[in-house]
XYZ file of C-alpha atoms in Angstrom:
746
model
C 26.420 50.030 107.884
C 23.433 49.422 105.648
C 22.508 52.406 103.478
C 19.569 53.354 101.254
C 20.632 56.006 98.799
C 17.967 55.958 96.072
C 20.381 57.802 93.811
C 19.934 56.432 90.311
C 22.299 56.809 87.358
C 23.339 54.441 84.629
C 26.900 55.694 85.029
C 29.264 55.738 87.978
C 28.884 59.060 89.785
C 32.048 60.518 91.185
C 31.952 63.322 93.761
C 35.159 64.851 92.500
C 37.666 66.928 94.426
C 37.320 70.695 94.377
C 37.895 72.308 91.020
C 39.710 69.308 89.574
C 39.710 70.003 85.847
C 42.384 67.358 85.483
C 42.657 64.116 87.430
C 45.821 65.525 88.941
C 49.543 65.139 89.200
C 50.211 62.034 91.149
C 52.711 60.187 89.049
C 53.099 57.381 86.584
C 55.029 54.182 86.222
C 58.790 54.626 86.695
C 60.509 56.228 83.759
C 62.226 59.496 82.856
C 60.141 62.634 83.033
C 60.269 64.073 79.512
C 61.183 67.675 78.797
C 58.785 69.691 76.698
C 61.030 69.393 73.673
C 61.456 65.640 74.074
C 59.862 63.285 71.608
C 56.450 62.138 72.682
C 53.943 59.770 71.155
C 50.779 61.776 70.565
C 47.705 60.120 69.179
C 47.362 60.303 65.444
C 45.666 63.541 64.374
C 41.969 62.984 63.954
C 40.710 62.785 60.403
C 38.290 65.572 59.504
C 35.300 63.224 59.664
C 36.365 61.926 63.087
C 36.921 65.460 64.339
C 33.514 66.579 63.108
C 31.864 63.553 64.710
C 33.600 64.310 68.006
C 32.470 67.944 67.962
C 28.862 67.007 67.184
C 28.763 64.268 69.835
C 30.315 66.481 72.511
C 27.794 69.231 71.802
C 24.913 66.775 71.855
C 26.017 65.213 75.150
C 26.401 68.607 76.820
C 22.975 69.718 75.625
C 21.219 66.518 76.722
C 23.193 65.288 79.740
C 24.487 68.359 81.565
C 22.338 69.434 84.508
C 20.948 72.597 82.919
C 19.837 70.827 79.691
C 20.573 74.055 77.832
C 20.820 74.003 74.032
C 23.868 75.562 72.416
C 22.095 78.734 71.342
C 23.499 82.043 70.128
C 24.190 83.318 73.655
C 26.108 80.201 74.714
C 27.943 80.124 71.395
C 29.115 83.697 71.976
C 30.406 82.699 75.428
C 32.048 79.662 73.839
C 33.913 81.835 71.348
C 34.972 84.314 74.035
C 36.005 81.497 76.355
C 38.227 79.922 73.712
C 39.902 83.246 72.988
C 40.431 83.904 76.707
C 41.738 80.384 77.299
C 44.682 81.087 75.002
C 45.067 84.814 75.747
C 43.811 85.218 79.314
C 45.931 88.332 79.882
C 44.261 90.070 76.922
C 47.631 91.229 75.708
C 48.315 89.177 72.561
C 45.276 89.608 70.335
C 44.525 93.073 68.971
C 41.084 94.656 68.897
C 41.103 94.190 65.125
C 41.644 90.449 65.653
C 38.634 90.228 67.940
C 36.534 92.170 65.435
C 37.596 89.720 62.738
C 36.707 86.700 64.908
C 33.227 88.168 65.464
C 32.180 86.897 62.049
C 31.855 83.426 63.585
C 29.267 84.475 66.180
C 26.060 84.279 64.093
C 26.754 80.768 62.782
C 28.937 79.163 65.445
C 26.109 77.352 67.265
C 24.749 75.808 64.075
C 28.164 74.923 62.662
C 29.231 73.312 65.919
C 26.056 71.327 66.561
C 25.222 70.233 63.009
C 28.464 70.294 61.035
C 31.108 69.760 63.700
C 32.995 72.624 62.084
C 36.240 73.700 63.808
C 37.436 76.342 61.376
C 37.080 79.034 64.065
C 39.472 77.157 66.345
C 42.112 76.839 63.621
C 41.883 80.430 62.390
C 42.040 81.899 65.905
C 44.950 79.652 66.862
C 46.906 80.616 63.732
C 46.430 84.308 64.510
C 47.530 83.690 68.102
C 50.796 82.132 66.905
C 51.330 85.065 64.550
C 50.924 87.632 67.346
C 52.995 85.555 69.759
C 55.846 85.469 67.268
C 55.634 89.251 66.928
C 55.791 89.583 70.718
C 58.805 87.274 70.959
C 60.690 89.130 68.228
C 59.972 92.492 69.856
C 61.012 91.294 73.346
C 64.257 89.841 71.956
C 65.004 93.125 70.204
C 64.397 95.144 73.395
C 66.599 92.861 75.483
C 69.554 93.638 73.209
C 68.896 97.312 72.471
C 66.935 98.870 75.358
C 68.276 100.168 78.666
C 65.705 99.473 81.353
C 65.388 102.113 84.033
C 63.579 101.475 87.328
C 63.851 104.858 89.061
C 60.459 106.177 87.989
C 57.118 105.541 89.617
C 55.292 103.750 86.826
C 53.516 100.463 87.395
C 52.663 97.309 85.486
C 48.978 96.388 85.459
C 48.417 92.858 86.723
C 44.692 92.324 86.459
C 43.739 92.341 82.790
C 40.845 89.913 83.003
C 38.407 92.622 81.948
C 40.873 95.006 80.328
C 40.554 96.252 76.770
C 42.807 94.504 74.310
C 45.524 96.566 72.565
C 44.044 98.896 69.989
C 46.749 98.188 67.395
C 50.252 96.758 67.121
C 51.835 99.921 68.558
C 49.645 99.689 71.662
C 50.449 95.980 71.947
C 54.170 96.714 71.828
C 53.826 99.262 74.620
C 52.058 96.643 76.720
C 54.621 93.972 75.843
C 57.449 96.310 76.837
C 55.906 96.925 80.271
C 55.553 93.189 80.807
C 59.186 92.693 79.829
C 60.292 95.446 82.230
C 58.344 93.806 85.054
C 60.006 90.468 84.313
C 63.434 92.101 84.068
C 62.988 93.796 87.454
C 61.829 90.527 88.969
C 65.069 88.851 87.908
C 67.091 91.872 89.039
C 65.598 91.715 92.529
C 66.996 88.182 92.725
C 70.420 89.794 92.114
C 70.935 88.156 88.738
C 73.605 89.909 86.595
C 72.396 91.755 83.466
C 73.799 89.193 81.035
C 72.076 86.368 82.884
C 68.780 88.291 82.941
C 68.920 88.763 79.168
C 69.707 85.077 78.670
C 66.889 83.975 80.988
C 64.209 86.182 79.464
C 65.231 85.519 75.892
C 65.031 81.801 76.586
C 61.658 82.230 78.292
C 60.062 83.968 75.326
C 61.541 81.670 72.684
C 60.541 78.640 74.742
C 56.930 79.796 75.052
C 56.744 80.395 71.304
C 58.279 77.005 70.505
C 55.889 75.303 72.902
C 52.802 76.896 71.378
C 53.969 76.168 67.834
C 54.610 72.577 68.833
C 51.080 71.862 69.994
C 49.414 69.229 67.872
C 46.081 69.632 66.114
C 44.535 67.367 68.737
C 45.881 69.466 71.618
C 44.383 72.612 70.119
C 41.111 70.724 69.675
C 41.256 69.730 73.369
C 41.491 73.407 74.339
C 38.563 74.232 72.051
C 36.326 71.453 73.404
C 37.197 72.322 76.990
C 36.107 75.902 76.322
C 32.815 74.484 75.042
C 32.298 72.354 78.170
C 33.098 75.272 80.496
C 30.290 77.323 78.970
C 27.886 75.024 80.824
C 29.604 75.040 84.240
C 33.165 75.095 85.640
C 33.222 71.381 86.530
C 32.121 70.062 83.152
C 35.252 69.290 81.157
C 36.429 67.637 78.010
C 39.111 65.126 78.931
C 41.408 64.345 76.032
C 43.343 61.141 75.595
C 46.207 62.268 77.860
C 43.833 63.424 80.611
C 42.096 60.045 80.553
C 45.469 58.330 80.927
C 46.141 60.515 83.963
C 42.784 59.480 85.416
C 43.784 55.825 85.083
C 47.120 56.561 86.737
C 45.411 58.304 89.643
C 43.291 55.248 90.420
C 46.419 53.187 91.247
C 47.383 52.774 94.888
C 51.099 53.388 94.395
C 51.888 56.470 92.326
C 55.035 58.488 91.640
C 54.999 62.259 91.727
C 54.624 65.218 94.071
C 51.079 64.553 95.311
C 49.050 67.483 93.998
C 45.877 68.004 92.007
C 46.151 70.742 89.383
C 43.826 72.726 87.177
C 44.376 75.110 84.298
C 42.815 78.509 84.996
C 43.112 81.085 82.193
C 46.496 79.718 81.173
C 47.817 79.396 84.738
C 48.545 76.060 86.412
C 46.841 76.219 89.819
C 47.190 73.781 92.718
C 43.715 72.707 93.804
C 44.509 70.015 96.386
C 47.459 68.334 98.102
C 47.716 64.648 98.913
C 48.456 64.339 102.647
C 51.805 62.705 103.153
C 52.973 63.484 99.620
C 56.086 65.549 98.809
C 54.065 68.705 98.106
C 52.216 68.518 101.433
C 55.358 67.582 103.377
C 57.172 70.651 102.050
C 55.047 72.885 104.290
C 55.252 75.540 101.553
C 52.684 74.628 98.914
C 48.961 75.121 99.407
C 45.811 75.115 97.281
C 45.495 78.249 95.176
C 49.240 78.556 94.547
C 50.251 78.916 90.899
C 53.088 76.933 89.339
C 54.878 79.140 86.815
C 57.903 76.996 85.937
C 59.284 73.471 86.383
C 62.979 72.602 86.483
C 64.677 69.207 86.228
C 68.129 68.613 87.715
C 70.832 70.321 85.686
C 68.379 71.842 83.228
C 66.897 75.284 82.806
C 63.428 75.845 84.219
C 60.587 75.368 81.747
C 58.025 78.162 81.814
C 54.544 76.618 81.773
C 52.244 79.586 81.268
C 49.540 78.597 78.762
C 50.986 75.076 78.599
C 48.335 72.348 78.243
C 47.866 70.625 81.552
C 48.794 67.234 80.141
C 52.269 68.546 79.296
C 52.652 70.158 82.699
C 51.801 66.785 84.224
C 54.551 65.123 82.194
C 57.097 67.639 83.452
C 56.196 67.314 87.114
C 55.756 63.602 87.576
C 58.578 61.104 87.261
C 60.470 58.244 88.919
C 60.544 57.894 92.685
C 63.510 59.611 94.283
C 64.179 62.071 91.461
C 64.211 65.818 92.197
C 62.079 68.492 90.597
C 61.955 72.213 91.407
C 58.761 74.226 91.090
C 58.608 78.004 90.770
C 55.531 79.114 92.719
C 53.480 82.281 93.006
C 51.572 81.963 96.310
C 47.815 82.319 96.298
C 47.007 86.030 96.184
C 50.494 87.108 95.064
C 50.547 89.440 92.040
C 51.975 88.159 88.774
C 54.927 90.492 89.161
C 56.000 88.966 92.481
C 59.185 86.992 92.850
C 58.354 83.288 92.685
C 59.318 80.860 95.415
C 61.617 78.051 94.381
C 60.316 74.844 95.944
C 62.593 71.807 95.535
C 60.793 68.481 95.885
C 61.763 64.838 95.587
C 59.236 62.668 93.795
C 57.904 59.838 95.879
C 55.386 57.031 95.839
C 51.958 58.389 96.753
C 50.171 55.553 98.521
C 46.710 55.172 99.934
C 48.256 55.040 103.401
C 49.435 58.617 102.956
C 45.847 59.692 102.323
C 44.297 57.667 105.121
C 42.588 59.126 108.168
C 44.766 59.673 111.221
C 44.296 61.041 114.716
C 45.912 62.761 117.671
C 45.221 62.663 121.363
C 45.858 65.934 123.196
C 46.141 66.417 126.958
C 45.207 70.063 127.504
C 46.089 71.643 130.864
C 43.238 73.156 132.879
C 43.193 75.155 136.082
C 44.261 73.497 139.363
C 46.674 71.048 137.700
C 43.887 69.244 135.904
C 43.870 68.276 132.243
C 41.331 67.551 129.562
C 41.953 64.773 127.049
C 40.679 65.572 123.560
C 40.974 63.854 120.181
C 41.578 65.190 116.678
C 40.657 63.116 113.615
C 42.190 64.362 110.369
C 40.348 63.148 107.280
C 42.079 64.147 104.002
C 39.404 62.739 101.672
C 36.332 60.521 101.530
C 38.221 57.635 99.978
C 36.928 54.185 99.127
C 38.966 51.215 97.913
C 36.886 49.520 95.222
C 38.824 46.250 95.476
C 37.998 42.829 94.121
C 34.703 41.254 95.061
C 34.971 39.179 98.203
C 37.969 41.069 99.604
C 38.011 43.452 102.540
C 37.525 46.907 101.097
C 39.086 49.938 102.718
C 37.050 53.072 103.261
C 37.168 56.394 105.057
C 34.178 55.353 107.184
C 35.802 52.132 108.372
C 39.088 53.878 109.133
C 37.475 56.745 111.039
C 35.363 54.247 112.993
C 38.561 52.442 114.059
C 40.127 55.711 115.154
C 37.015 56.768 117.082
C 37.001 53.438 118.894
C 40.645 53.941 119.857
C 40.066 57.526 121.019
C 37.153 56.492 123.200
C 39.188 53.622 124.642
C 41.783 56.230 125.658
C 39.076 58.282 127.391
C 38.959 61.352 125.166
C 36.150 63.695 126.183
C 35.679 65.552 122.916
C 36.710 65.261 119.249
C 37.674 67.675 116.469
C 37.015 66.352 112.952
C 39.500 68.231 110.761
C 38.263 68.641 107.167
C 40.268 71.752 106.244
C 42.144 70.070 103.394
C 39.431 67.628 102.359
C 38.308 68.382 98.805
C 35.717 65.622 98.587
C 35.532 62.048 97.397
C 32.943 59.294 97.495
C 29.311 60.312 97.974
C 28.532 57.010 99.685
C 31.391 57.555 102.135
C 30.088 61.025 102.995
C 26.729 59.485 103.896
C 28.068 56.529 105.852
C 30.662 58.580 107.717
C 28.033 61.107 108.768
C 26.155 58.129 110.181
C 28.951 57.596 112.712
C 27.743 60.734 114.519
C 23.932 60.521 114.188
C 21.365 57.847 115.049
C 19.894 57.626 111.541
C 18.150 59.765 108.985
C 18.676 61.749 105.781
C 22.175 63.053 105.098
C 21.908 64.543 101.613
C 19.362 65.242 98.908
C 20.253 65.159 95.215
C 18.242 66.623 92.373
C 18.610 65.385 88.801
C 18.104 67.471 85.636
C 14.443 66.403 85.475
C 13.775 67.875 88.910
C 13.402 64.563 90.722
C 14.841 64.694 94.251
C 16.431 61.607 95.802
C 17.368 61.218 99.453
C 20.572 59.635 100.703
C 19.822 58.128 104.124
C 21.872 56.631 106.909
C 19.651 53.709 107.925
C 21.889 52.297 110.649
C 20.654 53.371 114.128
C 24.112 52.731 115.587
C 25.919 55.921 116.622
C 29.668 55.367 116.866
C 30.460 58.573 118.783
C 27.969 60.579 120.858
C 30.227 63.050 122.661
C 31.138 66.724 122.030
C 32.074 67.294 118.395
C 33.710 70.180 116.517
C 34.055 70.097 112.717
C 36.960 72.236 111.494
C 36.583 73.488 107.906
C 38.127 75.930 105.440
C 37.601 77.255 101.927
C 39.310 74.064 100.745
C 36.621 71.840 102.305
C 34.451 70.920 99.355
C 31.890 68.583 97.864
C 31.578 65.494 100.108
C 33.044 67.504 103.013
C 30.206 69.969 102.637
C 27.640 67.167 102.657
C 28.857 65.887 106.029
C 29.334 69.356 107.512
C 25.926 70.572 106.334
C 24.148 67.505 107.679
C 25.774 67.720 111.112
C 24.896 71.409 111.266
C 21.277 70.770 110.280
C 20.998 68.105 112.975
C 22.550 70.456 115.557
C 25.110 67.742 116.225
C 28.449 69.604 115.896
C 29.958 73.065 116.288
C 31.290 74.178 112.886
C 34.546 76.143 113.251
C 36.873 77.616 110.614
C 36.647 79.904 107.591
C 33.458 81.886 107.087
C 32.202 79.171 104.743
C 33.340 76.117 102.830
C 34.139 76.062 99.091
C 30.589 75.867 97.780
C 30.750 72.951 95.334
C 27.276 71.466 95.395
C 27.353 69.451 92.171
C 27.950 65.861 91.067
C 29.950 64.936 87.975
C 29.891 61.789 85.838
C 32.599 60.521 83.481
C 31.312 59.554 80.013
C 33.906 57.710 77.865
C 33.195 58.890 74.341
C 34.717 55.908 72.524
C 32.152 53.550 74.022
C 29.297 55.894 73.166
C 30.564 56.340 69.589
C 30.992 52.599 69.147
C 27.493 51.856 70.431
C 26.031 54.518 68.154
C 28.067 53.427 65.132
C 29.870 56.791 64.942
C 33.226 56.615 63.197
C 36.453 57.472 65.028
C 40.056 56.555 64.253
C 41.597 57.368 67.645
C 40.665 57.590 71.307
C 38.242 60.537 71.517
C 38.664 60.939 75.296
C 35.736 61.555 77.622
C 33.358 64.137 78.995
C 33.065 64.992 82.652
C 29.540 66.364 82.958
C 27.668 67.862 85.877
C 24.513 65.758 86.265
C 23.148 66.438 89.776
C 23.107 69.001 92.599
C 23.486 68.440 96.345
C 21.128 69.732 99.025
C 21.255 69.543 102.808
C 18.538 67.863 104.903
C 17.145 71.357 105.595
C 16.804 71.826 101.809
C 19.517 74.431 101.157
C 22.014 73.750 98.382
C 25.729 73.803 99.211
C 26.312 75.306 95.758
C 28.063 78.717 95.821
C 27.278 79.441 99.492
C 28.921 76.379 101.033
C 28.329 75.711 104.724
C 28.667 78.709 107.047
C 30.745 78.267 110.220
C 29.255 78.771 113.667
C 32.553 80.250 114.871
C 34.731 82.011 112.290
C 38.501 82.099 112.829
C 40.955 84.439 111.060
C 42.525 82.559 108.160
C 44.437 83.495 104.992
C 42.420 80.945 103.019
C 39.244 82.858 103.895
C 40.682 85.880 102.094
C 41.668 84.026 98.921
C 39.637 83.706 95.744
C 39.424 79.920 96.100
C 35.688 79.280 95.997
C 32.971 78.114 93.648
C 31.596 81.648 93.383
C 34.884 82.857 91.888
C 34.754 80.295 89.076
C 33.277 81.062 85.674
C 29.703 80.042 84.845
C 28.863 78.297 88.137
C 25.403 76.833 88.582
C 23.154 78.996 90.802
C 22.199 78.433 94.431
C 18.721 77.141 95.077
C 16.805 75.018 97.566
C 14.435 72.065 97.756
C 11.890 71.262 100.490
C 13.446 70.001 103.741
C 13.126 66.367 104.760
C 12.229 65.345 108.337
C 15.273 64.691 110.496
C 16.234 64.663 114.165
C 17.010 67.948 115.935
C 19.740 67.092 118.432
C 20.050 70.745 119.520
C 23.443 70.104 121.091
C 25.004 73.350 119.838
C 22.659 76.359 119.877
C 22.311 76.694 123.686
C 26.079 77.097 124.045
C 27.001 78.961 120.866
C 27.083 82.545 122.126
C 29.271 81.572 125.081
C 31.657 79.682 122.814
C 31.856 82.585 120.366
C 32.600 85.092 123.113
C 35.400 82.975 124.600
C 37.000 82.357 121.193
C 36.728 86.025 120.206
C 38.484 87.044 123.421
C 41.405 84.691 122.757
C 41.728 85.666 119.103
C 41.731 89.346 120.049
C 44.411 89.074 122.706
C 47.012 86.553 121.536
C 50.222 87.408 119.696
C 49.969 84.539 117.201
C 46.577 85.765 115.997
C 47.803 89.365 115.861
C 50.578 88.322 113.480
C 48.162 86.189 111.513
C 45.765 89.130 111.244
C 48.603 91.221 109.821
C 49.282 88.510 107.258
C 45.624 88.516 106.263
C 45.565 92.303 105.842
C 48.585 92.134 103.558
C 47.153 89.182 101.631
C 43.930 91.101 101.025
C 45.941 94.082 99.877
C 47.808 91.869 97.420
C 44.570 90.472 96.038
C 43.112 93.972 95.713
C 46.249 95.325 94.065
C 45.804 95.643 90.329
C 49.367 96.664 89.551
C 52.961 96.208 90.667
C 55.526 98.953 91.122
C 58.390 99.141 88.632
C 60.469 101.217 91.052
C 63.458 99.162 92.162
C 63.963 101.041 95.440
C 60.355 100.480 96.501
C 60.500 96.803 95.621
C 63.761 96.209 97.486
C 62.294 97.929 100.521
C 59.483 95.372 100.483
C 62.031 92.542 100.556
C 63.876 94.203 103.428
C 60.678 94.546 105.450
C 59.945 90.876 104.931
C 63.368 89.949 106.309
C 62.960 92.250 109.291
C 59.629 90.694 110.231
C 60.889 87.125 110.012
C 62.471 86.944 113.470
C 59.285 88.067 115.229
C 57.177 85.571 113.342
C 59.554 82.710 113.955
C 59.646 83.528 117.673
C 55.844 83.531 117.873
C 55.616 80.270 115.950
C 58.259 78.651 118.155
C 56.481 79.821 121.303
C 53.202 78.354 120.069
C 54.811 74.987 119.440
C 56.671 75.069 122.754
C 53.426 75.679 124.658
C 51.538 72.980 122.770
C 49.875 70.333 124.922
C 51.187 66.799 125.205
C 50.181 65.039 121.990
C 50.087 61.426 120.838
C 49.880 60.672 117.133
C 47.539 57.782 116.360
C 47.827 55.983 113.026
C 45.525 53.227 111.876
C 48.150 50.734 113.001
C 48.169 52.328 116.461
C 44.382 51.967 116.592
C 44.787 48.222 116.888
C 47.474 48.362 119.620
C 46.842 48.754 123.358
C 48.029 51.919 125.095
C 49.548 55.026 123.565
C 52.674 55.541 121.477
C 55.385 57.887 122.822
C 54.306 61.511 123.061
C 55.142 63.660 120.066
C 58.091 65.944 120.660
C 59.447 68.903 118.744
C 63.107 67.974 118.433
C 65.934 70.427 117.952
C 66.410 69.024 114.451
C 62.740 69.610 113.578
C 62.932 73.163 114.910
C 66.126 73.807 112.966
C 64.578 72.454 109.762
C 61.531 74.703 110.210
C 63.689 77.785 110.769
C 65.980 77.007 107.845
C 63.048 76.497 105.500
C 61.312 79.659 106.697
C 64.507 81.720 106.407
C 65.062 80.517 102.865
C 61.506 81.309 101.843
C 61.517 84.721 103.482
C 64.183 85.954 101.099
C 61.593 85.866 98.332
C 58.253 86.269 100.135
C 56.879 87.070 103.590
C 54.225 84.356 103.263
C 53.915 82.430 106.495
C 54.345 78.687 106.059
C 51.205 76.586 105.895
C 52.164 74.336 108.802
C 52.478 77.298 111.189
C 49.053 78.655 110.247
C 47.562 75.201 110.641
C 49.031 75.023 114.149
C 47.422 78.312 115.161
C 43.971 77.481 113.797
C 43.898 73.887 115.043
C 45.063 75.082 118.463
C 42.086 77.454 118.705
C 39.669 74.802 117.426
C 40.756 72.445 120.215
C 40.226 75.219 122.753
C 36.709 75.797 121.394
C 36.162 72.066 121.845
C 37.515 72.247 125.394
C 35.113 75.073 126.228
C 32.268 73.139 124.647
C 33.141 69.937 126.512
C 33.239 71.722 129.869
C 29.958 73.511 129.173
C 28.271 70.208 128.370
C 29.823 68.613 131.452
C 28.362 71.315 133.699
C 25.091 71.336 131.775
C 24.824 75.120 131.597
C 25.600 77.639 128.886
C 26.403 80.194 131.567
C 29.298 78.132 132.922
C 32.532 79.649 131.652
C 35.175 77.170 130.572
C 38.393 77.479 132.539
C 40.798 76.214 129.899
C 43.167 78.845 128.458
């Protein structure tokens, strides 16, 4: 497919996955996964002149190359200082108000010192004070564990949301806050039925470990935190990537990787899962999902390592490791309060290959009235991947793979297709354009605007339309970046019904990787070690109609109940996002294949959602998830907390029965891999075996002892099932050629 993009940059532009502040945890070459205390080979600490040069260059590049072209003035410098403080004390519980007042002396001169002198004295002074307060907290917690008698019969609570809370007035106020945190942690261990001696041992180790970890950070690692705080002042996707992060980026570009298959980011000291690699251990677990927080990592036979406030590069080292080796993650599900009991998720590291991330499909035979059936297809696209292989070789791409699957589905006489982008966090911009071209004749797919205001149009110039039949695009809050380009274009053309969460993620920006060593070498700037790189936002996306996907995402035509729609996973929830705006629309075809039927489709879907047991249970889950997110505190009453656990156990049987019934009533399904696409006929129909059912129940039972969260696979089943029924209604309406014809599929 010949394309004309007219998107100019002297650097390679990467449409990165949603929120990826680190290239991700996908493994490394075989070798033991080091513990935090193990010897590592950090880069040599930068000499003062090198450090100053790095600070000045980073500031200059952000001012000149980031989309906003904003100078580091007094206002941004103040945000920079606050961001650095919050990045190391996000709970606002370590620094005292007197500390913050003392740090304020840097505000008037920070912009000038950073830009012109490359001065980092503020970073060092603030970090030293942080270690001092952290040591005081550790000593006080250790003392309480051996002298205090914790009582949990009262009705006091521990405040969870301290993002905007006042910091402790003095050391006495800090100790009161530290004691409440310790009580919450003690009760959490007690609810897991740990004996008192074991609780004391666990918590004492946790506090001493955190202190040792923070004291062990090198000068360069502290500088990484400081520079990242500077980059985040401009927007949430601009990052400083230190030496270790750049190594991880190189690892991620390999085709065979060893790890759990997850992309992580550090958010106010918490390690947050931002994306899962389909087919990887994390995705196969059926437990983990984007937005979950990893709070600890355990190797076989060793105590769990608490990772709060740990630099992401060290977290990566703990999680990845040789193929076949086990690792156990302690997880707080998305929306769960900090005081909740974590889930223990055992995983076995595996090779993460491109095949695991490749597009795949299903063929479904849905029963209709009068013993008829309707054959539909589902194409699951996990990312907009592109294999940049050697010149002259056959390159693999999402567009080519989806085209092969579409050809197979049409050969098997499917009458409608669902394109599932719920877990697609983005990828190649070119692939987003070319893949959209599979469903339209030709025309503009995306507009991009550079910092100078120039707008460039990315066109599909190939008049060939691979698939012309009924199309539903299934999205979620986790559909981002390149996914939003495709979804927005198909909606603007009136080519597909958009079904899913109320809107997609809302990432409408393009980032570019700038290796700083090359820039310093070309400019003759001295450096004695690898200075890392900058990931800078350089462009914004716009739909053919002119609206940006930034912040607002793409709104669904038919909204389905979904826990992800109630989470805080979205661009608008990130700090310092670029604003929404619009550019003039560009002429494009109006297929108008959706609007005449939309009200009928909405009414039919609403009736099903309002009457079915599976959606009633899902709605209850959503209500409780929203309550968790809204909750700003956790009870420290043991009786109340144990009652919550008991309720979760009591509800398990009903939920498992509903989930089993949904799977039992599922239509005949045929899984189509890319290998199957080249073979005649269909593979054997997919069956839910007794062993599969038993594994699901065992896993769900185990998880329910700690949390009532419904497993991700079950929710996916419910939502995908409804999306296929919307497609069936749509297909029948198009077949009869009238919006007033009511689809008979139930």
